[in-house]
PDB file of C-alpha atoms in Angstrom:
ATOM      1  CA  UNK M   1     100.244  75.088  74.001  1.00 35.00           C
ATOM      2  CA  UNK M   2      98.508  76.140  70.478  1.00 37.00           C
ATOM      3  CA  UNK M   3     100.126  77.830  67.970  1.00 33.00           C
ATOM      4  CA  UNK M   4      98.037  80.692  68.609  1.00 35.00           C
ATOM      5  CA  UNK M   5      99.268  81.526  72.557  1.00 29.00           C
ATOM      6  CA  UNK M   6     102.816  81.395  70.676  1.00 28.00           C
ATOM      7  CA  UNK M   7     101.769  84.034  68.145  1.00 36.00           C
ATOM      8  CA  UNK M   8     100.089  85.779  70.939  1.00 38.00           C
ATOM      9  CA  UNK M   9     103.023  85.837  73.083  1.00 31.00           C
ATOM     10  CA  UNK M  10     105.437  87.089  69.851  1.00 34.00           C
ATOM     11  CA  UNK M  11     103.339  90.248  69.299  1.00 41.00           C
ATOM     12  CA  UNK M  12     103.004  91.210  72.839  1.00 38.00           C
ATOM     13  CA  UNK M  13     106.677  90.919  73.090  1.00 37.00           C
ATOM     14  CA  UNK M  14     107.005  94.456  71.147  1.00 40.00           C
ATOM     15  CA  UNK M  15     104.860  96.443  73.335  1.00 41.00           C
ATOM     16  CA  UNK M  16     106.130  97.678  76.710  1.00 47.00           C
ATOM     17  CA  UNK M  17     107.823  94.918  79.094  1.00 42.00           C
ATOM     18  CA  UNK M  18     104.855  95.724  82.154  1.00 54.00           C
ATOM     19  CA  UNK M  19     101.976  95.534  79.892  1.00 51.00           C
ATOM     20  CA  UNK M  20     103.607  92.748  77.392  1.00 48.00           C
ATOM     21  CA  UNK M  21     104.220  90.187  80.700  1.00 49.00           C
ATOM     22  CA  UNK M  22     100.555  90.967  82.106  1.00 47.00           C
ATOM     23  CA  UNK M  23      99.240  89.952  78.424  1.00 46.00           C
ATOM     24  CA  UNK M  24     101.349  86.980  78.797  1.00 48.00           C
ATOM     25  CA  UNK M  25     100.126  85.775  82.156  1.00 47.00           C
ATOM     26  CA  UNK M  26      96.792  86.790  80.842  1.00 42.00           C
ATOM     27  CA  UNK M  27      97.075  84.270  77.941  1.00 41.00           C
ATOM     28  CA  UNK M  28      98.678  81.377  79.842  1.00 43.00           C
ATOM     29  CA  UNK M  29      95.609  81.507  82.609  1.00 43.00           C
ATOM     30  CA  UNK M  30      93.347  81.319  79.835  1.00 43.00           C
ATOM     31  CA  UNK M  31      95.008  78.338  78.302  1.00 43.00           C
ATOM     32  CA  UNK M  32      95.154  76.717  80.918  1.00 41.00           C
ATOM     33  CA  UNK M  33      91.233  76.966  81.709  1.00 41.00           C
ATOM     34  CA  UNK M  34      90.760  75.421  78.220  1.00 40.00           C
ATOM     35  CA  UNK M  35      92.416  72.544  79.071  1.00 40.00           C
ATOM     36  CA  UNK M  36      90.526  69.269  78.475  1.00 44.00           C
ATOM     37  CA  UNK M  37      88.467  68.013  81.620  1.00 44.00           C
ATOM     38  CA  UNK M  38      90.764  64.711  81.278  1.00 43.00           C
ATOM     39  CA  UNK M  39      93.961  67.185  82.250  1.00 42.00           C
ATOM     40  CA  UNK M  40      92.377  68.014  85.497  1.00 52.00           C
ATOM     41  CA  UNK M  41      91.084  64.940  86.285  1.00 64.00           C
ATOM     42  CA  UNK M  42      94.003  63.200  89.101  1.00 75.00           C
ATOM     43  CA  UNK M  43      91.786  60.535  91.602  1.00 88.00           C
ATOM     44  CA  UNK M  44      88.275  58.936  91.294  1.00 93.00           C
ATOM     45  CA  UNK M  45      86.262  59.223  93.958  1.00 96.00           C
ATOM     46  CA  UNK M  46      83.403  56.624  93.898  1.00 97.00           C
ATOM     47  CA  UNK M  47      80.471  57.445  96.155  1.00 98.00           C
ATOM     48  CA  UNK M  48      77.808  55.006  95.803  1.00 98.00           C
ATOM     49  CA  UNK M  49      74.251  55.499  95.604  1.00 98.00           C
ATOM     50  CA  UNK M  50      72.010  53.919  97.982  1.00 98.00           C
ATOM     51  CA  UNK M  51      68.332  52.797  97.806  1.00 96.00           C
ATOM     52  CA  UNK M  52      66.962  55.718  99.403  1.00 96.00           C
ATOM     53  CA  UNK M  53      68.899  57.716  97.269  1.00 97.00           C
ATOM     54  CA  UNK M  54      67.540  56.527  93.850  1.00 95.00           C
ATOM     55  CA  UNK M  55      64.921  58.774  92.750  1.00 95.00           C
ATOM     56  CA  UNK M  56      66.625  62.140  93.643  1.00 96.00           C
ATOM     57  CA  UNK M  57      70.092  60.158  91.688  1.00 96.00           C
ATOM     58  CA  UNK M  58      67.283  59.681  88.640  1.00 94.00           C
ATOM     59  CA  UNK M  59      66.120  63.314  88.647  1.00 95.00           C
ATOM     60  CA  UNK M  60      70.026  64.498  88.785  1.00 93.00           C
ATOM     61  CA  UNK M  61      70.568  62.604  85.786  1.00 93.00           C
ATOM     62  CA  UNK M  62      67.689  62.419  83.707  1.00 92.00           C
ATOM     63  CA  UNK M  63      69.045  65.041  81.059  1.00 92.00           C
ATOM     64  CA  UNK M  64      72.220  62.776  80.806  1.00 91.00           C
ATOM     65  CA  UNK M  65      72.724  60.672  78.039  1.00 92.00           C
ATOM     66  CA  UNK M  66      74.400  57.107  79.580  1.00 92.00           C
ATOM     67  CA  UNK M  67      76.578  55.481  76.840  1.00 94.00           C
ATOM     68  CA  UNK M  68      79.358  52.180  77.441  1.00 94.00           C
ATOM     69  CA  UNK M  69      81.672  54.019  75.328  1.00 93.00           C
ATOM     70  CA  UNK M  70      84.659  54.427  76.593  1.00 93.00           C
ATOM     71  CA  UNK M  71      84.030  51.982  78.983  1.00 95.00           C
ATOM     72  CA  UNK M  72      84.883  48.383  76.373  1.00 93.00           C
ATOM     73  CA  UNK M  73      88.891  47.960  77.958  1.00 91.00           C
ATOM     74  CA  UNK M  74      89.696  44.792  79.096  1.00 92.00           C
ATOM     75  CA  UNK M  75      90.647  44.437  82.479  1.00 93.00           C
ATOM     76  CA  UNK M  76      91.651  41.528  84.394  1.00 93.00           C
ATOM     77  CA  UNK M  77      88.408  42.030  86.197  1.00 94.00           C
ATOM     78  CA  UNK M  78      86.957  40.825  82.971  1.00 93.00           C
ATOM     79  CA  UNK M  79      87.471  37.530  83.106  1.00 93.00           C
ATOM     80  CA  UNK M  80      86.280  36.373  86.812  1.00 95.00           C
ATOM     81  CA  UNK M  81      83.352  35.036  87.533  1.00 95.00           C
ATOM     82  CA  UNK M  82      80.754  37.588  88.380  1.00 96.00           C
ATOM     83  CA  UNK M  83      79.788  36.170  91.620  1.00 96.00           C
ATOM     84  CA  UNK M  84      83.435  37.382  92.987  1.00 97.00           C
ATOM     85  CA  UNK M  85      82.568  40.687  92.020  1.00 98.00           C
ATOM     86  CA  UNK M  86      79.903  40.893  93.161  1.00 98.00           C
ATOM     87  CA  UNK M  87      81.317  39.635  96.471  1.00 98.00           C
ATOM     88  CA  UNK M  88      84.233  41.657  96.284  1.00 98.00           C
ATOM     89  CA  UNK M  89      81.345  44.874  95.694  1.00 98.00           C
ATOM     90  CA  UNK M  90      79.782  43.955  98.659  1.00 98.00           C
ATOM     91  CA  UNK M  91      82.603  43.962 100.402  1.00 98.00           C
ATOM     92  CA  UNK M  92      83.967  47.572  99.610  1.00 98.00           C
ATOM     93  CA  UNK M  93      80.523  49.700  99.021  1.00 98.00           C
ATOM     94  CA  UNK M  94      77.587  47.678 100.483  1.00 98.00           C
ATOM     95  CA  UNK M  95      74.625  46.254  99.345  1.00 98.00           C
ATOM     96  CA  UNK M  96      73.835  47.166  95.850  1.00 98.00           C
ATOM     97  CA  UNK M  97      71.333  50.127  94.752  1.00 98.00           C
ATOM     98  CA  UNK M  98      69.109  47.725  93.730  1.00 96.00           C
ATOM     99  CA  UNK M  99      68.297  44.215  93.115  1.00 95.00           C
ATOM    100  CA  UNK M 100      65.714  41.790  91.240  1.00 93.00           C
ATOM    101  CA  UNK M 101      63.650  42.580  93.882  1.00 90.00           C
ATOM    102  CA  UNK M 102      63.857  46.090  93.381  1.00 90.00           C
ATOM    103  CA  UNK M 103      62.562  45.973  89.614  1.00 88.00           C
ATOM    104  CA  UNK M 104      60.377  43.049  89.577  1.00 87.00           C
ATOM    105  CA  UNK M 105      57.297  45.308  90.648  1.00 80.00           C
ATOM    106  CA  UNK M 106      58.040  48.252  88.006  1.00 80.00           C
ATOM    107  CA  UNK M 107      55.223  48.125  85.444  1.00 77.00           C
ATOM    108  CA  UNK M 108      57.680  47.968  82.430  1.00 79.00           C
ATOM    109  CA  UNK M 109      59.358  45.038  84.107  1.00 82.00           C
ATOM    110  CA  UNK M 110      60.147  42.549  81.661  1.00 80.00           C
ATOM    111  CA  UNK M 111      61.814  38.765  82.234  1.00 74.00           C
ATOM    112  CA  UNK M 112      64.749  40.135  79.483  1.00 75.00           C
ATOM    113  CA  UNK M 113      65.402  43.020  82.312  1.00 75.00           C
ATOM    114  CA  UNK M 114      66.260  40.065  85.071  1.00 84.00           C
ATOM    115  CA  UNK M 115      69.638  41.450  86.213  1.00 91.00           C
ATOM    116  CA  UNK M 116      70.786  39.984  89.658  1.00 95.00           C
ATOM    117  CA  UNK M 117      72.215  43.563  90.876  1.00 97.00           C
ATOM    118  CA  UNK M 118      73.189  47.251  90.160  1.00 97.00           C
ATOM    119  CA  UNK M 119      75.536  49.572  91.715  1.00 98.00           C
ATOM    120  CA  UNK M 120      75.415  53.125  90.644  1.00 98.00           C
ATOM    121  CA  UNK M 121      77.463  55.879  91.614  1.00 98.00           C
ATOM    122  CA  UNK M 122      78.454  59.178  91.739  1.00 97.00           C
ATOM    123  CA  UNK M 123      81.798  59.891  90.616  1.00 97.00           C
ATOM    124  CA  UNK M 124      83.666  63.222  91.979  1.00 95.00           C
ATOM    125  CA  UNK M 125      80.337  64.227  92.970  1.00 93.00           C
ATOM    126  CA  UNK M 126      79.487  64.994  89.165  1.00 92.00           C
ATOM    127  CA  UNK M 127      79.924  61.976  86.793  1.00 95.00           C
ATOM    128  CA  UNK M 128      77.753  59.467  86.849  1.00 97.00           C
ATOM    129  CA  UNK M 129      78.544  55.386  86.835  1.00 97.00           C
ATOM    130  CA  UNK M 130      76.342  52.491  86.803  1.00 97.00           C
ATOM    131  CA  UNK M 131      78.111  49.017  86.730  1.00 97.00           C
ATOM    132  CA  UNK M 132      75.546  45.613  86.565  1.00 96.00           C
ATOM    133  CA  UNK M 133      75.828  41.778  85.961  1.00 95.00           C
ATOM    134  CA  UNK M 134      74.759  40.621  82.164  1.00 90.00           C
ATOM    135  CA  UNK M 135      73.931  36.968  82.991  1.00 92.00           C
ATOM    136  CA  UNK M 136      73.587  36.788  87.130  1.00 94.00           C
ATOM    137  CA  UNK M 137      75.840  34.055  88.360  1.00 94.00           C
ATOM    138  CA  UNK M 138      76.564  32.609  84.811  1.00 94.00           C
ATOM    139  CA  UNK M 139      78.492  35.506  83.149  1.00 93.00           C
ATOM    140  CA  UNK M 140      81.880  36.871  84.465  1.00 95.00           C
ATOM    141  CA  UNK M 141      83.177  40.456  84.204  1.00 95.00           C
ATOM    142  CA  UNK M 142      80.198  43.678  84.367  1.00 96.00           C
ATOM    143  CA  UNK M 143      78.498  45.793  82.083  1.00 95.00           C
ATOM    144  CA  UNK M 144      79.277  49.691  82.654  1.00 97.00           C
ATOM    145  CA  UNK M 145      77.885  52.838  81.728  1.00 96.00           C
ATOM    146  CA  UNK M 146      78.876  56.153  82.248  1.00 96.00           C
ATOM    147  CA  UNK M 147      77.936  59.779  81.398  1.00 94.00           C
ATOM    148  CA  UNK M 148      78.377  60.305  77.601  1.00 93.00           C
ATOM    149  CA  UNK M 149      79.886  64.132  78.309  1.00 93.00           C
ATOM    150  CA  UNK M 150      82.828  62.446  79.832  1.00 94.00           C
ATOM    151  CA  UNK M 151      83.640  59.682  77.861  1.00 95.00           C
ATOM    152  CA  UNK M 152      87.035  61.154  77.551  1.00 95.00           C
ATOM    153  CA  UNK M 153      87.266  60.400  81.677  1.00 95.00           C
ATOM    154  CA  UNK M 154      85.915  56.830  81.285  1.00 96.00           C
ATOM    155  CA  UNK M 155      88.697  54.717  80.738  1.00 95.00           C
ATOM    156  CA  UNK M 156      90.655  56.148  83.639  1.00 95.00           C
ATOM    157  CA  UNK M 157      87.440  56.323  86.247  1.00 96.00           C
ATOM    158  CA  UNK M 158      87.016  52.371  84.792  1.00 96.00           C
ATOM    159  CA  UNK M 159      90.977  51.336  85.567  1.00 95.00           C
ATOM    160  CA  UNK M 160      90.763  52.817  89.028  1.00 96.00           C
ATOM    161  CA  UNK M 161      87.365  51.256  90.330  1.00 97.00           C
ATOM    162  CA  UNK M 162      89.207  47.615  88.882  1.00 97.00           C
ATOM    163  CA  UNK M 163      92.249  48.691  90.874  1.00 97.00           C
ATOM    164  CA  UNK M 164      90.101  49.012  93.879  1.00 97.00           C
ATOM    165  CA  UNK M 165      87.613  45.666  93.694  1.00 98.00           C
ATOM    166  CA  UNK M 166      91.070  44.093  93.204  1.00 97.00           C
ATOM    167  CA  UNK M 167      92.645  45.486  96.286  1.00 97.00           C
ATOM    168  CA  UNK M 168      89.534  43.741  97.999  1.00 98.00           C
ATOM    169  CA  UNK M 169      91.496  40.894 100.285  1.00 96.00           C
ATOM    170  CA  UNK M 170      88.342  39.621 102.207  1.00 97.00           C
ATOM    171  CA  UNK M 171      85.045  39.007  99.986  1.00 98.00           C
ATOM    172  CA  UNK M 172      81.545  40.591 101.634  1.00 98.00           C
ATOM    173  CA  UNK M 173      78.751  37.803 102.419  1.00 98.00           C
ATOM    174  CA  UNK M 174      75.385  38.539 100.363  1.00 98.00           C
ATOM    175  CA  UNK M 175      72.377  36.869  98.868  1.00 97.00           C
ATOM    176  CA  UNK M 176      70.614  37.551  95.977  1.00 96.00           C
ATOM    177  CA  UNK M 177      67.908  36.233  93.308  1.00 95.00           C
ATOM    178  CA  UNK M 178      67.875  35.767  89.919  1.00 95.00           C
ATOM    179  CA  UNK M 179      65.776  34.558  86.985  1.00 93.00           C
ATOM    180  CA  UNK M 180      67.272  33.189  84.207  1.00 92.00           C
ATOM    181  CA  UNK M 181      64.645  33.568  81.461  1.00 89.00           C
ATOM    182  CA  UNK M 182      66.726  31.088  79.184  1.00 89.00           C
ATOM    183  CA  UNK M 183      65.791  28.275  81.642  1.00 91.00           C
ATOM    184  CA  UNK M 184      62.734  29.498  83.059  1.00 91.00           C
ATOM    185  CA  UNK M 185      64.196  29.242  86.481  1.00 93.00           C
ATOM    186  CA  UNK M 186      64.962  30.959  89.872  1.00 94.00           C
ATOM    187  CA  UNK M 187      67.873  30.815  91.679  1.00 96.00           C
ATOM    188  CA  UNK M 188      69.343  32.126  95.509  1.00 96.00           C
ATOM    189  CA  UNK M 189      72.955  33.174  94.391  1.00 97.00           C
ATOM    190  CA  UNK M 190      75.114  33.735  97.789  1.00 97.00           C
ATOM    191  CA  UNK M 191      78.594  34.092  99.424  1.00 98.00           C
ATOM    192  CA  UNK M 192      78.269  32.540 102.623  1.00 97.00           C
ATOM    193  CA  UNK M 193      80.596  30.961 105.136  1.00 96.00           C
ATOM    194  CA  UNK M 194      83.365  31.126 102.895  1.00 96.00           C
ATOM    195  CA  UNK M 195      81.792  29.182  99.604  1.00 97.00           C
ATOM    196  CA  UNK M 196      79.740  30.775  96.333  1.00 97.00           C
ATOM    197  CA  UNK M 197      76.292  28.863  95.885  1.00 97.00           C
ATOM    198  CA  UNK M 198      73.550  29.033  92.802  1.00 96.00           C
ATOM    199  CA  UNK M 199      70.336  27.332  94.310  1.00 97.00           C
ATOM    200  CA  UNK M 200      67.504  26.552  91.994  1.00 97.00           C
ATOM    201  CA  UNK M 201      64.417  27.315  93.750  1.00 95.00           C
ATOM    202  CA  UNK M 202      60.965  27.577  93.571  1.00 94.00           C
ATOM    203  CA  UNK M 203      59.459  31.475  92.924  1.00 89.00           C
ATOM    204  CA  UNK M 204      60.093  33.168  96.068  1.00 88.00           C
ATOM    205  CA  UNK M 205      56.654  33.900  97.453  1.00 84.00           C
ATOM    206  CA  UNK M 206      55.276  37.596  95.832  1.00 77.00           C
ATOM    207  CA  UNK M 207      57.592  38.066  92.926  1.00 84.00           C
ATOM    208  CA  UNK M 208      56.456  35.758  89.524  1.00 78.00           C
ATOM    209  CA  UNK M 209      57.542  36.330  86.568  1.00 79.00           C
ATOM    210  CA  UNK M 210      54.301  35.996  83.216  1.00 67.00           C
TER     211      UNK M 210
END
């Protein structure tokens, strides 16, 4: 509590006992209202956003600044390899929100933009959590970002969604593609049968890259 409920409290302690406890309980609601968010906050709740969800997810969010702050704590998710998470996504929430081939068609699609997948998420049915690969099946760890008005909430929400990939005992089959502008080349990136694969292909027929 603030020094000012304690002053509060020591003047209201002169007036009548009936009146001086309701001004009490008064006060001590009211602090506790203007707790910080963070107090409140017990259990993350991660529901993911689907493909068909996307656009009404956009419009929700589109006054929302989206920041990483908050979000830069090492984990010991950090440091595998991000086809396992990715693996270990698939196996918890599904397939991703979207893909390469998702964004390859957008008109401000650029070659730099090439991510292999996104997941994005709503958490507690208010704040806001995307989480995507940097480098496809070359980089390890993800890149998050989460709704600047909670940054305070971030590190917590991020410790508890790496406490559940981790839980993740049996890996989800999936198949993706990716262009690695670097090397000017495609690649099939996949979990199947047991055994992670990067195949260099050819440009899958309808998506090129200029």
């Amino acid at each position: 509590m603030n020094r000012t409920f304690f002053n509060s409290v020591k003047e209201a302690s002169s007036l009548p006992f009936s009146k001086a406890a309701f001004i009490g309980i008064i006060i001590l609601l009211l602090s506790l209202i203007s707790l910080p968010a963070f107090a409140q906050f017990e259990a993350a709740e991660f529901d993911k956003i689907t493909k068909e969800e996307r656009a009404q997810f956009e419009r929700e969010i589109r006054d929302i600044s989206l920041t990483g702050q908050g979000l830069y704590e090492d984990t010991k998710l950090d440091d595998r390899q991000t086809n396992e998470i990715r693996a270990r996504l698939q196996a918890l929430f599904g397939d991703p929100t979207q893909t390469l081939e998702d964004l390859i068609y957008k008109e401000n699609f650029r070659p730099g933009k090439a991510i292999q997948f996104e997941y994005w998420f709503m958490v507690n049915d208010s704040i806001p959590l995307m989480v995507l690969d940097w480098n496809g099946p070359f980089g390890s760890g993800l890149t998050y970002g989460g709704a600047s008005k909670y940054v305070d909430l971030m590190p917590q929400i991020k410790r508890e969604f790496v406490q559940k990939l981790l839980s993740v005992e049996e890996f989800g089959e999936f198949k993706d593609y990716f262009y690695s502008p670097e090397k000017e080349q495609w690649y099939i990136v996949k979990y199947e049968d047991g055994k992670f694969r990067n195949e260099e292909i050819d440009s899958p027929e309808g998506m090129s890259i200029d």
